CSV table of C-alpha atoms and ligand atoms in Angstrom, one decimal:
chain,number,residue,atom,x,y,z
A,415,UNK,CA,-13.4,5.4,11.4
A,416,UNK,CA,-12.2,8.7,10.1
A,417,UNK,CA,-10.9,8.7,6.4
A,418,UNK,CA,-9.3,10.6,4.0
A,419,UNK,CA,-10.3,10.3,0.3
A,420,UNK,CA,-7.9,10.5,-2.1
A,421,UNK,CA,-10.0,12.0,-4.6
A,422,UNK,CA,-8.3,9.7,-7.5
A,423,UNK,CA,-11.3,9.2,-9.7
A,424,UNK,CA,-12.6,5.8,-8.8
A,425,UNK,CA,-10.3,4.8,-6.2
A,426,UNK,CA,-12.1,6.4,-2.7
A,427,UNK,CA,-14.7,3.7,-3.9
A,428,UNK,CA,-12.5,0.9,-3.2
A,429,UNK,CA,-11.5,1.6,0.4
A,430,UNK,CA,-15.0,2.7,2.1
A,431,UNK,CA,-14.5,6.3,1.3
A,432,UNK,CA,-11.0,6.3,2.1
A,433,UNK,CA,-7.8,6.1,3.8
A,434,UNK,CA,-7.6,5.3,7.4
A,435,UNK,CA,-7.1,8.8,8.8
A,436,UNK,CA,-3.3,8.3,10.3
A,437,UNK,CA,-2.3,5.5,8.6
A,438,UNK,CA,0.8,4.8,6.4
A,439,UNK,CA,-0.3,3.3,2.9
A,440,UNK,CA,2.4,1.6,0.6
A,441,UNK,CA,2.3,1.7,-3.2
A,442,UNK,CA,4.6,-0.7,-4.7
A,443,UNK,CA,5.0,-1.7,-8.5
A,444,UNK,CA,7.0,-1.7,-11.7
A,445,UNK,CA,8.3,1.3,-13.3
A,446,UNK,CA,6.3,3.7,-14.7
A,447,UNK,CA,2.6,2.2,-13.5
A,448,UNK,CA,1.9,5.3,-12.2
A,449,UNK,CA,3.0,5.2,-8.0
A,450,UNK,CA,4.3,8.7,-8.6
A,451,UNK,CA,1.0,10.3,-10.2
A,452,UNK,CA,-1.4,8.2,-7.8
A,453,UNK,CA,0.6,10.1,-5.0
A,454,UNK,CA,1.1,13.6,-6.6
A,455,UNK,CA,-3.1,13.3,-7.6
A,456,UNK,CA,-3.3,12.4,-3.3
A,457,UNK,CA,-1.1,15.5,-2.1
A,458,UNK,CA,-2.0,18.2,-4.8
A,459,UNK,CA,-6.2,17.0,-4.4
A,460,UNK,CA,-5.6,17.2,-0.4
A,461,UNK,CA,-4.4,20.8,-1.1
A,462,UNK,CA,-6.8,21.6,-2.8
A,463,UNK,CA,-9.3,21.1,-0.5
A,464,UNK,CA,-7.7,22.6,2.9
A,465,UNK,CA,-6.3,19.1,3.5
A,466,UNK,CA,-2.9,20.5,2.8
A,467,UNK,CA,0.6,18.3,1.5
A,468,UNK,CA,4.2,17.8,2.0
A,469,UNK,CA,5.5,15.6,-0.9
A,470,UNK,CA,8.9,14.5,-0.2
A,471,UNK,CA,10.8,13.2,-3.4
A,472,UNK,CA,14.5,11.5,-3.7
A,473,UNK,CA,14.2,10.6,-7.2
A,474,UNK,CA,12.3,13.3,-9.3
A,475,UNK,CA,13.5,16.9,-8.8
A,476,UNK,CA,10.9,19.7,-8.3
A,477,UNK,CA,10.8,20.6,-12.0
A,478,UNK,CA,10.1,17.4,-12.9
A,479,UNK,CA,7.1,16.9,-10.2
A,480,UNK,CA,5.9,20.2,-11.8
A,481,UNK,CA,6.2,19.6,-15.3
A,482,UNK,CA,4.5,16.8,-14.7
A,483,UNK,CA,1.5,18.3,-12.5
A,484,UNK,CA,1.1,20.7,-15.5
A,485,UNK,CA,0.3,17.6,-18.2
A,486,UNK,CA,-2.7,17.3,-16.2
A,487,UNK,CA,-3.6,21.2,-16.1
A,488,UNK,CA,-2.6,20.7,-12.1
A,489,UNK,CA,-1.1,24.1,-10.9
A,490,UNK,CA,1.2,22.7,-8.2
A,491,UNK,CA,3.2,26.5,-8.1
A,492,UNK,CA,0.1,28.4,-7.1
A,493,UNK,CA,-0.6,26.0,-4.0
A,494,UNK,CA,2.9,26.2,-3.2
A,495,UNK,CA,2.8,29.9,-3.0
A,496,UNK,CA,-0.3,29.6,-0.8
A,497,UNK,CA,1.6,27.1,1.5
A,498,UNK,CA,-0.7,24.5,0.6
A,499,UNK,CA,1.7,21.8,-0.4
A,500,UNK,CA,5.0,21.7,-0.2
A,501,UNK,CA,7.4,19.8,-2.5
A,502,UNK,CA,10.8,18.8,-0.6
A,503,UNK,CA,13.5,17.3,-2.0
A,504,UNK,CA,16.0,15.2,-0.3
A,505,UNK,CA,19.4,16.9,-0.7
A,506,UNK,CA,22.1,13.9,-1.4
A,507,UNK,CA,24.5,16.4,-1.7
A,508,UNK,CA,24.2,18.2,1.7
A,509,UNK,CA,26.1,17.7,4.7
A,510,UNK,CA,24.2,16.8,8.0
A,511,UNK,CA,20.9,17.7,6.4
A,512,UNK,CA,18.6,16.6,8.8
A,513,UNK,CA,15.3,15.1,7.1
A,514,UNK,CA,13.5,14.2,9.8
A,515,UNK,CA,14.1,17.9,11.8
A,516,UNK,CA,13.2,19.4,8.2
A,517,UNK,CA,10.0,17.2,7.9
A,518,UNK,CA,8.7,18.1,10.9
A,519,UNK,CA,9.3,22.0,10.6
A,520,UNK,CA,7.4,21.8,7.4
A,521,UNK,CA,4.7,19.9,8.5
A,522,UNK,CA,4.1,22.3,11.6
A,523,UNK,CA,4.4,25.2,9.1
A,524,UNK,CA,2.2,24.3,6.4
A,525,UNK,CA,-0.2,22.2,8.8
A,526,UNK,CA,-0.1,18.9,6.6
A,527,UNK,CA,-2.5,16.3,7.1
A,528,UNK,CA,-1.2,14.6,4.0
A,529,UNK,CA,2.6,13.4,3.2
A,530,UNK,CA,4.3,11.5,0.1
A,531,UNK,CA,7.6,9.6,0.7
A,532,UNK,CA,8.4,9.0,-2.9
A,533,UNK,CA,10.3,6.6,-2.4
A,534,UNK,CA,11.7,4.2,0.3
A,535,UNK,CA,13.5,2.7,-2.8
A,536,UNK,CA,15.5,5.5,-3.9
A,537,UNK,CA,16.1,6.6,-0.2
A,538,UNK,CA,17.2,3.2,0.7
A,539,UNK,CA,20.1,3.2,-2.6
A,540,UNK,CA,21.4,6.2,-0.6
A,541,UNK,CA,21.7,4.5,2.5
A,542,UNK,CA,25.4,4.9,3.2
A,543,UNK,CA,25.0,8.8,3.2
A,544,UNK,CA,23.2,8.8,6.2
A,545,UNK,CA,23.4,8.1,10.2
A,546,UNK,CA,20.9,7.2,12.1
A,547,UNK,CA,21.3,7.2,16.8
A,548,UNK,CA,21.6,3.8,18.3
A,549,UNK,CA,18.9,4.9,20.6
A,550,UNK,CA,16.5,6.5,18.3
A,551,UNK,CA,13.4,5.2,20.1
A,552,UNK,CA,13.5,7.7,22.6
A,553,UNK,CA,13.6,10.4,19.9
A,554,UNK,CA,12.8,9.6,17.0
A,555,UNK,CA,12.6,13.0,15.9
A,556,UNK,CA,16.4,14.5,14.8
A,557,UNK,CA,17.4,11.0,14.4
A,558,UNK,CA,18.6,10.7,10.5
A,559,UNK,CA,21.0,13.4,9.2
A,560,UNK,CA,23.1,13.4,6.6
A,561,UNK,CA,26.6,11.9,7.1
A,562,UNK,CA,28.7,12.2,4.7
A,563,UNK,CA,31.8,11.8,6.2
A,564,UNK,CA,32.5,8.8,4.5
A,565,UNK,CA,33.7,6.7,7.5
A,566,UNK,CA,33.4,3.1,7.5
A,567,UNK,CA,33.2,3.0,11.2
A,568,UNK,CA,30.3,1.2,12.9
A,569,UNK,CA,29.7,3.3,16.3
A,570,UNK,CA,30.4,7.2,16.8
A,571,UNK,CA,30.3,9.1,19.7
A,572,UNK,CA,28.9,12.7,18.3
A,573,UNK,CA,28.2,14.2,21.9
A,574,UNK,CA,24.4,13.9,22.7
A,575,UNK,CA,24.1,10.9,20.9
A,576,UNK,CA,25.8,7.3,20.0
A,577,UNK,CA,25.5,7.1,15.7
A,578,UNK,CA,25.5,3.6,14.4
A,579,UNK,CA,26.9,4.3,10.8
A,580,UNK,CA,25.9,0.6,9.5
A,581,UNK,CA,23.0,1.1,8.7
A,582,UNK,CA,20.8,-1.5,7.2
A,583,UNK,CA,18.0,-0.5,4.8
A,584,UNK,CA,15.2,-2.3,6.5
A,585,UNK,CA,16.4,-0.8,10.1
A,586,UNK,CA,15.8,3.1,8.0
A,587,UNK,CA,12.3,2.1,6.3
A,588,UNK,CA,11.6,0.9,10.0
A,589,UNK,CA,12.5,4.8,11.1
A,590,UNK,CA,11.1,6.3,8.4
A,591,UNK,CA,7.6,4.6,9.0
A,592,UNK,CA,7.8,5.3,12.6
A,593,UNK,CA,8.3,8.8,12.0
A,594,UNK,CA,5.5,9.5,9.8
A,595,UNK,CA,3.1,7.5,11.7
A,596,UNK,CA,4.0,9.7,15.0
A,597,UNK,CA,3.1,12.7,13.1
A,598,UNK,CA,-0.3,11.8,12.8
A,599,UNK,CA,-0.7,12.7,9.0
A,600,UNK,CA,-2.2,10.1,6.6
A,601,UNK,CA,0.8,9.5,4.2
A,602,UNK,CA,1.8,7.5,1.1
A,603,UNK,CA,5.3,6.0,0.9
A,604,UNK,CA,6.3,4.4,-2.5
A,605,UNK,CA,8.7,1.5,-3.0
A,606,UNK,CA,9.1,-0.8,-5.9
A,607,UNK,CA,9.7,-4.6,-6.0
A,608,UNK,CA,11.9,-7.0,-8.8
A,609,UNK,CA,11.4,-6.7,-12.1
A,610,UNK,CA,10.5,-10.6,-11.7
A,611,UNK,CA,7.4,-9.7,-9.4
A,612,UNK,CA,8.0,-12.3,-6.8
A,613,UNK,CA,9.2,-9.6,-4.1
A,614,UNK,CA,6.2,-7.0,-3.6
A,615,UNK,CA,9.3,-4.7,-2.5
A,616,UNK,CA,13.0,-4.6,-2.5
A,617,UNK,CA,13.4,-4.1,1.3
A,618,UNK,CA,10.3,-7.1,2.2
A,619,UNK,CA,9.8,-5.3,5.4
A,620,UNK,CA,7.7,-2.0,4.3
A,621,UNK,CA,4.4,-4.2,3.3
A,622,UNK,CA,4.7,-5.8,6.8
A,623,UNK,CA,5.1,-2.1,8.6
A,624,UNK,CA,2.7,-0.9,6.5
A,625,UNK,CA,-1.3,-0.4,7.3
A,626,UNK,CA,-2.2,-0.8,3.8
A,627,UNK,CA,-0.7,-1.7,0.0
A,628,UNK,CA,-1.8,-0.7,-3.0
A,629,UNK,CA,0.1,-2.7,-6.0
A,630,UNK,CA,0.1,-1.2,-9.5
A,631,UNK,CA,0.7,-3.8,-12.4
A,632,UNK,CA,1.9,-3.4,-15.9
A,633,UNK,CA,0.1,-6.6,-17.9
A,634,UNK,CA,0.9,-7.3,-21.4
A,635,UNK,CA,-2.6,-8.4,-22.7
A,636,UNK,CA,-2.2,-9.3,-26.5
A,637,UNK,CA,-0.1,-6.3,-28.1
A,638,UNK,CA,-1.1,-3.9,-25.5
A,639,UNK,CA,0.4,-2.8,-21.8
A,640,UNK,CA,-2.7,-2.6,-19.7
A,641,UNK,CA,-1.9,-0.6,-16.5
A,642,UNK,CA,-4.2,-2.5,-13.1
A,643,UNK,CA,-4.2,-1.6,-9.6
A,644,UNK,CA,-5.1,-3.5,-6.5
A,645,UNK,CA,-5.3,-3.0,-2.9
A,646,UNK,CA,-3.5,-6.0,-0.8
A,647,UNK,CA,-4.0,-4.9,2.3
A,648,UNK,CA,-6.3,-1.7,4.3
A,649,UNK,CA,-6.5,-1.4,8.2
A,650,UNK,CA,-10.1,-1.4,9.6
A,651,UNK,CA,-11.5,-1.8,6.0
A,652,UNK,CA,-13.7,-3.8,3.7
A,653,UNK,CA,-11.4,-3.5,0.6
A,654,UNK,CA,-12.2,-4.1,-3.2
A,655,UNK,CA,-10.5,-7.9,-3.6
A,656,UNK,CA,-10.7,-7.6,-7.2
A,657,UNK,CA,-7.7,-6.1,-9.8
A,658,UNK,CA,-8.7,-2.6,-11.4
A,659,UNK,CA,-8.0,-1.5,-15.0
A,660,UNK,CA,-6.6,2.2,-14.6
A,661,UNK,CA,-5.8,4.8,-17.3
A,662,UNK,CA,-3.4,7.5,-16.8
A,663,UNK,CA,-5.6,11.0,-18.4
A,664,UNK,CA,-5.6,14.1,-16.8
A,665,UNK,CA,-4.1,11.6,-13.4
A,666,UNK,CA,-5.3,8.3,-12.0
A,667,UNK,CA,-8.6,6.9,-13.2
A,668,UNK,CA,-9.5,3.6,-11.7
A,669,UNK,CA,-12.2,1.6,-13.4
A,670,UNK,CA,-14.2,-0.7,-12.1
A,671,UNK,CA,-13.7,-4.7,-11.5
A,672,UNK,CA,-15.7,-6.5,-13.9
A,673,UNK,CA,-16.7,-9.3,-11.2
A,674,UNK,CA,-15.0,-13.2,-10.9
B,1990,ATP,N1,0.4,13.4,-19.3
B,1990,ATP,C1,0.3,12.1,-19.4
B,1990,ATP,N2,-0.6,11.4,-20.1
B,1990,ATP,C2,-0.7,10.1,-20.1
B,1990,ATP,N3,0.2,9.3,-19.5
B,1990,ATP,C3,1.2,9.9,-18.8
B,1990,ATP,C4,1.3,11.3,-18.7
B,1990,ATP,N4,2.4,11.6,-18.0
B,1990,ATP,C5,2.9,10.4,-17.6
B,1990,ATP,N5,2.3,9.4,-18.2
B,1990,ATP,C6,2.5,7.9,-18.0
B,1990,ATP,O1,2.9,7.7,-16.6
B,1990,ATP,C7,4.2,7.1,-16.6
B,1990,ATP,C8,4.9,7.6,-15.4
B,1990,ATP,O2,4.2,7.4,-14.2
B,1990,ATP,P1,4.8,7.5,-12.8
B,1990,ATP,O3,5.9,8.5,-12.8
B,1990,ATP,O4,3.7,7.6,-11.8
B,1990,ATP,O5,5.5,6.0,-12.6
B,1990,ATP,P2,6.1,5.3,-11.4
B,1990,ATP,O6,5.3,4.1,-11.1
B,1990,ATP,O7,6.3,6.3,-10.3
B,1990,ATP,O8,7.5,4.9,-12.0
B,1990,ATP,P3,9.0,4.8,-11.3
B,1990,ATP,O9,9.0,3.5,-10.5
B,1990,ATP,O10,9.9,4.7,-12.5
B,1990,ATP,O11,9.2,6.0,-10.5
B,1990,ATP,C9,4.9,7.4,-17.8
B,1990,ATP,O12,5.9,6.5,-18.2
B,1990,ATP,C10,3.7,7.5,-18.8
B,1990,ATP,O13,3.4,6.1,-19.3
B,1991,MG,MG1,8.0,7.2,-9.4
């Protein structure tokens, strides 16, 4: 089994090395336990070893994923400039911007072996902005472009193809997923779940889909938030079963599970 190491400080250890090369891993948690950094630390450490990164952000705008790069002295401009990793953000203002067609040509460009969907969440909110081809399984490629017409209507005849403009948010993560996997890189995708914790994520398809899940907890121990980590679920692997303190200084440090 071929794997990728994150190089998160103490996380490789809990997956055998690694992620499954080609797989799609899910991070899922609260706000602000650290999904973002975890998968900034995986794209801009991939680039810096030759392993290079397209992050793909709805959310946080460029600026923001450098400013906060630079709070750990990570130079995310000078990889960029080397067409190491590339940070793309989804336009939500852009008629018949076609993300999948646009992921692709980056990935072929920059060679990625690495790619961030941050996040599935975020994406999903915007749902109503996009179309998606009732028979996308023959193409996946091409398939979801911005719509923006506004129409309510459920089926369009657009030439080439027949768009299904009701989209449901678990029939996009489906597409997204697919996508990513046929490109053969090893990718990231973040959602989130409730606030309550008792959904692991919004949609409750992505963990299914999913080859692995990494969960990131915010625990109120006494006075003090304590960030933890665990892995769920990892294809082919003999994964840590145990829930991992983690500290947030200069990225993701994962400490070791004191044993049960
Ligand atoms: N330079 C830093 N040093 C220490 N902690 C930091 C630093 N920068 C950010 N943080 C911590 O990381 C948190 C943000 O982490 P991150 O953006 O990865 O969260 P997230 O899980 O992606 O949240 P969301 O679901 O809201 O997107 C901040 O709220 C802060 O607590
Ligand atoms: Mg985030």
């Amino acid at each position: 089994m071929d794997r990728v190491a994150t190089g998160v400080e103490g996380f490789d250890a809990l997956v055998e090395g690694g992620l499954p090369m080609g797989s799609n891993i899910l991070i899922t948690g609260a706000p602000g336990t650290g999904k973002s950094i975890f998968a900034l630390e995986y794209a801009y450490q991939g680039a810096l070893k030759g392993e290079n990164s397209l992050y793909i952000s709805v959310d946080s705008s460029l600026p923001m994923l450098r400013q906060q790069a630079k709070t750990f002295g990570w130079d995310l401009e000078s990889l960029e400039k080397q067409g190491k990793l590339f940070l793309l953000q989804v336009p939500l203002n852009q008629m018949k911007f076609d993300l999948f067609a646009m992921i692709e040509k980056v990935k072929k460009e920059i060679n990625a072996k690495r790619i961030v969907f941050d996040s599935l969440a975020t994406f999903s909110i915007n749902l109503d902005l996009f179309t998606i081809p009732l028979g996308y399984a023959g193409s996946i490629a091409s398939s979801v472009s911005v719509n923006g017409s506004g129409e309510d209507s459920t089926v369009k005849d657009r030439g080439d193809k027949i768009f299904y403009t009701g989209n449901s948010a678990e029939r996009m993560i489906f597409l997204i997923l697919a996508e990513l996997r046929n490109l053969g890189t090893t990718n990231i995708v973040i959602t989130y779940g409730d606030l309550s914790g008792q959904k692991l994520t919004v949609d409750g398809v992505s963990e299914f889909e999913c080859d692995g899940i990494i969960h990131m907890h915010n625990e109120l121990i006494g006075a003090k938030h304590v960030r933890t980590m665990s892995v769920l679920k990892m294809r082919d692997t003999n994964h840590s079963p145990y829930v991992h303190n983690i500290e947030i200084k200069n990225g993701i440090v994962v400490r070791p599970a004191e044993e049960l």
